[in-house]
């Protein structure tokens, strides 16, 4: 992430979310967790133009939480540090909370469960278009708007 000011984001990551500095080099600092996957790289760019959402940009960064209790605890910590978090949003396959870090990047805290196998066989995930129940009534319209896809074939 390019940040105009590193200090507010660094403090938020380390104090509110528990990230640790893992490495530095060439103007970047990597933050993450020593025993968990997921990192974020920060660089101070005070003269850079503020980013905007659009084609080719990242919409948000998602972070995994263990369960709903962990999610609520992390949501509380983010709010205590000044973030304005959404209520818990049920995404059918997982639950999400969203908030912006001090530099304006949107973060998501997402639960693992119930998981993508809740409504289809785990051996066939991704083979068909699966929609959450509230979008089923719009299936024809959604399918009509999607480009045709073909599954990659393994080379032997």
PDB file of C-alpha atoms in Angstrom:
ATOM      1  CA  UNK A   1       0.000   0.000   0.000  1.00  0.00           C
ATOM      2  CA  UNK A   2       1.230   3.461  -0.816  1.00  0.00           C
ATOM      3  CA  UNK A   3       0.432   5.839   2.010  1.00  0.00           C
ATOM      4  CA  UNK A   4       0.845   9.582   2.160  1.00  0.00           C
ATOM      5  CA  UNK A   5       1.677   9.241   5.853  1.00  0.00           C
ATOM      6  CA  UNK A   6       2.979   5.974   7.270  1.00  0.00           C
ATOM      7  CA  UNK A   7       2.649   6.737  10.967  1.00  0.00           C
ATOM      8  CA  UNK A   8      -1.177   6.587  11.283  1.00  0.00           C
ATOM      9  CA  UNK A   9      -1.443   3.378   9.247  1.00  0.00           C
ATOM     10  CA  UNK A  10       1.515   1.757  10.997  1.00  0.00           C
ATOM     11  CA  UNK A  11       0.027   2.564  14.406  1.00  0.00           C
ATOM     12  CA  UNK A  12      -3.370   1.207  13.330  1.00  0.00           C
ATOM     13  CA  UNK A  13      -1.924  -2.030  11.956  1.00  0.00           C
ATOM     14  CA  UNK A  14       0.266  -2.734  14.969  1.00  0.00           C
ATOM     15  CA  UNK A  15      -1.934  -1.439  17.782  1.00  0.00           C
ATOM     16  CA  UNK A  16      -5.492  -2.123  16.621  1.00  0.00           C
ATOM     17  CA  UNK A  17      -4.950  -5.207  14.453  1.00  0.00           C
ATOM     18  CA  UNK A  18      -1.851  -6.799  15.999  1.00  0.00           C
ATOM     19  CA  UNK A  19       0.390  -6.796  12.915  1.00  0.00           C
ATOM     20  CA  UNK A  20       4.148  -6.952  13.429  1.00  0.00           C
ATOM     21  CA  UNK A  21       6.932  -5.521  11.253  1.00  0.00           C
ATOM     22  CA  UNK A  22       8.507  -8.476   9.435  1.00  0.00           C
ATOM     23  CA  UNK A  23      11.015  -6.943   7.008  1.00  0.00           C
ATOM     24  CA  UNK A  24      12.217  -3.679   5.493  1.00  0.00           C
ATOM     25  CA  UNK A  25      13.986  -2.797   2.290  1.00  0.00           C
ATOM     26  CA  UNK A  26      14.121  -0.281  -0.537  1.00  0.00           C
ATOM     27  CA  UNK A  27      11.632   2.069   1.147  1.00  0.00           C
ATOM     28  CA  UNK A  28       9.086  -0.659   1.959  1.00  0.00           C
ATOM     29  CA  UNK A  29       8.113  -2.192   5.280  1.00  0.00           C
ATOM     30  CA  UNK A  30       6.316  -5.556   5.410  1.00  0.00           C
ATOM     31  CA  UNK A  31       3.795  -6.185   8.173  1.00  0.00           C
ATOM     32  CA  UNK A  32       2.082  -9.424   9.063  1.00  0.00           C
ATOM     33  CA  UNK A  33       2.027 -12.168  11.632  1.00  0.00           C
ATOM     34  CA  UNK A  34       4.979 -14.413  12.429  1.00  0.00           C
ATOM     35  CA  UNK A  35       2.857 -17.586  12.521  1.00  0.00           C
ATOM     36  CA  UNK A  36       0.122 -16.809   9.987  1.00  0.00           C
ATOM     37  CA  UNK A  37      -0.249 -16.210   6.278  1.00  0.00           C
ATOM     38  CA  UNK A  38      -0.908 -12.773   4.870  1.00  0.00           C
ATOM     39  CA  UNK A  39       1.237  -9.695   4.703  1.00  0.00           C
ATOM     40  CA  UNK A  40       0.891  -6.092   3.697  1.00  0.00           C
ATOM     41  CA  UNK A  41       3.730  -3.977   2.343  1.00  0.00           C
ATOM     42  CA  UNK A  42       3.747  -0.244   3.112  1.00  0.00           C
ATOM     43  CA  UNK A  43       5.613   2.599   1.493  1.00  0.00           C
ATOM     44  CA  UNK A  44       5.331   6.288   2.275  1.00  0.00           C
ATOM     45  CA  UNK A  45       4.547   8.303  -0.868  1.00  0.00           C
ATOM     46  CA  UNK A  46       3.563  11.810   0.299  1.00  0.00           C
ATOM     47  CA  UNK A  47       3.438  13.230  -3.239  1.00  0.00           C
ATOM     48  CA  UNK A  48       1.445  10.406  -4.831  1.00  0.00           C
ATOM     49  CA  UNK A  49      -2.047  11.028  -6.085  1.00  0.00           C
ATOM     50  CA  UNK A  50      -4.764   9.394  -3.986  1.00  0.00           C
ATOM     51  CA  UNK A  51      -5.918   6.090  -5.475  1.00  0.00           C
ATOM     52  CA  UNK A  52      -9.357   5.583  -6.961  1.00  0.00           C
ATOM     53  CA  UNK A  53     -11.500   2.533  -7.487  1.00  0.00           C
ATOM     54  CA  UNK A  54     -11.894   1.345 -11.029  1.00  0.00           C
ATOM     55  CA  UNK A  55     -10.781  -1.206 -13.569  1.00  0.00           C
ATOM     56  CA  UNK A  56      -7.365  -2.560 -12.686  1.00  0.00           C
ATOM     57  CA  UNK A  57      -7.429  -1.464  -9.054  1.00  0.00           C
ATOM     58  CA  UNK A  58      -7.729  -3.440  -5.831  1.00  0.00           C
ATOM     59  CA  UNK A  59     -11.067  -2.841  -4.128  1.00  0.00           C
ATOM     60  CA  UNK A  60     -10.109  -4.009  -0.628  1.00  0.00           C
ATOM     61  CA  UNK A  61      -7.823  -6.226   1.437  1.00  0.00           C
ATOM     62  CA  UNK A  62      -9.450  -9.105   3.301  1.00  0.00           C
ATOM     63  CA  UNK A  63      -8.115 -10.596   6.502  1.00  0.00           C
ATOM     64  CA  UNK A  64      -9.199 -13.943   7.948  1.00  0.00           C
ATOM     65  CA  UNK A  65     -10.568 -14.212  11.460  1.00  0.00           C
ATOM     66  CA  UNK A  66     -11.053 -17.505  13.314  1.00  0.00           C
ATOM     67  CA  UNK A  67     -14.776 -17.209  13.946  1.00  0.00           C
ATOM     68  CA  UNK A  68     -17.568 -14.753  14.708  1.00  0.00           C
ATOM     69  CA  UNK A  69     -16.316 -14.043  18.255  1.00  0.00           C
ATOM     70  CA  UNK A  70     -12.838 -13.219  16.934  1.00  0.00           C
ATOM     71  CA  UNK A  71     -14.431 -11.045  14.248  1.00  0.00           C
ATOM     72  CA  UNK A  72     -16.427  -9.038  16.801  1.00  0.00           C
ATOM     73  CA  UNK A  73     -13.339  -8.604  18.989  1.00  0.00           C
ATOM     74  CA  UNK A  74     -11.288  -7.333  16.029  1.00  0.00           C
ATOM     75  CA  UNK A  75     -14.166  -5.090  14.931  1.00  0.00           C
ATOM     76  CA  UNK A  76     -14.218  -3.558  18.428  1.00  0.00           C
ATOM     77  CA  UNK A  77     -10.449  -3.018  18.351  1.00  0.00           C
ATOM     78  CA  UNK A  78     -10.679  -1.306  14.957  1.00  0.00           C
ATOM     79  CA  UNK A  79     -13.467   0.965  16.198  1.00  0.00           C
ATOM     80  CA  UNK A  80     -11.567   1.774  19.397  1.00  0.00           C
ATOM     81  CA  UNK A  81      -8.687   2.909  17.154  1.00  0.00           C
ATOM     82  CA  UNK A  82     -11.005   5.279  15.259  1.00  0.00           C
ATOM     83  CA  UNK A  83     -12.258   3.156  12.353  1.00  0.00           C
ATOM     84  CA  UNK A  84     -15.926   3.232  11.396  1.00  0.00           C
ATOM     85  CA  UNK A  85     -16.790  -0.437  10.938  1.00  0.00           C
ATOM     86  CA  UNK A  86     -19.874  -1.833   9.254  1.00  0.00           C
ATOM     87  CA  UNK A  87     -22.191  -4.169  11.085  1.00  0.00           C
ATOM     88  CA  UNK A  88     -21.507  -7.848  10.455  1.00  0.00           C
ATOM     89  CA  UNK A  89     -22.691  -8.652   6.921  1.00  0.00           C
ATOM     90  CA  UNK A  90     -23.829 -12.199   6.130  1.00  0.00           C
ATOM     91  CA  UNK A  91     -22.287 -13.211   2.781  1.00  0.00           C
ATOM     92  CA  UNK A  92     -23.840 -16.733   2.991  1.00  0.00           C
ATOM     93  CA  UNK A  93     -20.459 -18.501   2.714  1.00  0.00           C
ATOM     94  CA  UNK A  94     -18.811 -16.288   5.360  1.00  0.00           C
ATOM     95  CA  UNK A  95     -19.491 -13.169   7.415  1.00  0.00           C
ATOM     96  CA  UNK A  96     -17.747  -9.850   6.805  1.00  0.00           C
ATOM     97  CA  UNK A  97     -17.009  -6.557   8.523  1.00  0.00           C
ATOM     98  CA  UNK A  98     -15.546  -3.620   6.561  1.00  0.00           C
ATOM     99  CA  UNK A  99     -13.694  -0.469   7.613  1.00  0.00           C
ATOM    100  CA  UNK A 100     -11.049   1.882   6.249  1.00  0.00           C
ATOM    101  CA  UNK A 101      -7.593   2.139   7.746  1.00  0.00           C
ATOM    102  CA  UNK A 102      -6.316   5.707   8.398  1.00  0.00           C
ATOM    103  CA  UNK A 103      -4.892   6.085   4.864  1.00  0.00           C
ATOM    104  CA  UNK A 104      -8.249   5.203   3.296  1.00  0.00           C
ATOM    105  CA  UNK A 105      -7.686   1.583   2.198  1.00  0.00           C
ATOM    106  CA  UNK A 106     -10.759  -0.594   2.730  1.00  0.00           C
ATOM    107  CA  UNK A 107     -10.170  -3.646   4.923  1.00  0.00           C
ATOM    108  CA  UNK A 108     -12.420  -6.666   5.421  1.00  0.00           C
ATOM    109  CA  UNK A 109     -12.464  -9.085   8.342  1.00  0.00           C
ATOM    110  CA  UNK A 110     -13.966 -12.352   7.050  1.00  0.00           C
ATOM    111  CA  UNK A 111     -14.821 -15.550   8.892  1.00  0.00           C
ATOM    112  CA  UNK A 112     -13.793 -18.945   7.550  1.00  0.00           C
ATOM    113  CA  UNK A 113     -17.220 -20.452   7.792  1.00  0.00           C
ATOM    114  CA  UNK A 114     -19.553 -21.772   7.020  1.00  0.00           C
ATOM    115  CA  UNK A 115     -17.424 -22.106   3.854  1.00  0.00           C
ATOM    116  CA  UNK A 116     -17.874 -22.587   0.138  1.00  0.00           C
ATOM    117  CA  UNK A 117     -18.833 -26.259   0.518  1.00  0.00           C
ATOM    118  CA  UNK A 118     -22.027 -25.285   2.349  1.00  0.00           C
ATOM    119  CA  UNK A 119     -24.025 -25.447  -0.875  1.00  0.00           C
ATOM    120  CA  UNK A 120     -21.986 -27.616  -3.259  1.00  0.00           C
ATOM    121  CA  UNK A 121     -19.724 -30.636  -3.199  1.00  0.00           C
ATOM    122  CA  UNK A 122     -16.198 -29.598  -2.218  1.00  0.00           C
ATOM    123  CA  UNK A 123     -14.755 -31.837  -4.983  1.00  0.00           C
ATOM    124  CA  UNK A 124     -16.519 -29.714  -7.618  1.00  0.00           C
ATOM    125  CA  UNK A 125     -16.088 -26.169  -6.337  1.00  0.00           C
ATOM    126  CA  UNK A 126     -15.890 -23.637  -9.147  1.00  0.00           C
ATOM    127  CA  UNK A 127     -17.329 -25.881 -11.865  1.00  0.00           C
ATOM    128  CA  UNK A 128     -20.693 -24.112 -11.986  1.00  0.00           C
ATOM    129  CA  UNK A 129     -22.029 -20.675 -11.151  1.00  0.00           C
ATOM    130  CA  UNK A 130     -23.262 -20.777  -7.570  1.00  0.00           C
ATOM    131  CA  UNK A 131     -25.143 -17.760  -6.270  1.00  0.00           C
ATOM    132  CA  UNK A 132     -26.234 -16.868  -2.763  1.00  0.00           C
ATOM    133  CA  UNK A 133     -29.971 -17.490  -2.272  1.00  0.00           C
ATOM    134  CA  UNK A 134     -30.894 -13.794  -2.542  1.00  0.00           C
ATOM    135  CA  UNK A 135     -29.499 -13.627  -6.122  1.00  0.00           C
ATOM    136  CA  UNK A 136     -31.166 -16.790  -7.456  1.00  0.00           C
ATOM    137  CA  UNK A 137     -34.164 -14.815  -8.724  1.00  0.00           C
ATOM    138  CA  UNK A 138     -31.735 -12.844 -10.942  1.00  0.00           C
ATOM    139  CA  UNK A 139     -29.814 -15.898 -12.234  1.00  0.00           C
ATOM    140  CA  UNK A 140     -30.814 -15.522 -15.908  1.00  0.00           C
ATOM    141  CA  UNK A 141     -29.847 -11.847 -15.986  1.00  0.00           C
ATOM    142  CA  UNK A 142     -26.526 -12.508 -14.224  1.00  0.00           C
ATOM    143  CA  UNK A 143     -25.639 -15.433 -16.499  1.00  0.00           C
ATOM    144  CA  UNK A 144     -26.505 -13.386 -19.609  1.00  0.00           C
ATOM    145  CA  UNK A 145     -24.046 -10.667 -18.550  1.00  0.00           C
ATOM    146  CA  UNK A 146     -21.106 -13.036 -17.944  1.00  0.00           C
ATOM    147  CA  UNK A 147     -18.528 -13.763 -20.646  1.00  0.00           C
ATOM    148  CA  UNK A 148     -18.142 -17.412 -21.675  1.00  0.00           C
ATOM    149  CA  UNK A 149     -15.420 -19.244 -19.787  1.00  0.00           C
ATOM    150  CA  UNK A 150     -13.659 -22.505 -20.446  1.00  0.00           C
ATOM    151  CA  UNK A 151     -11.825 -24.450 -17.788  1.00  0.00           C
ATOM    152  CA  UNK A 152      -8.067 -24.780 -18.254  1.00  0.00           C
ATOM    153  CA  UNK A 153      -6.842 -28.199 -19.328  1.00  0.00           C
ATOM    154  CA  UNK A 154      -3.935 -29.793 -17.489  1.00  0.00           C
ATOM    155  CA  UNK A 155      -0.890 -30.498 -19.662  1.00  0.00           C
ATOM    156  CA  UNK A 156       0.686 -33.901 -19.279  1.00  0.00           C
TER     157      UNK A 156
END
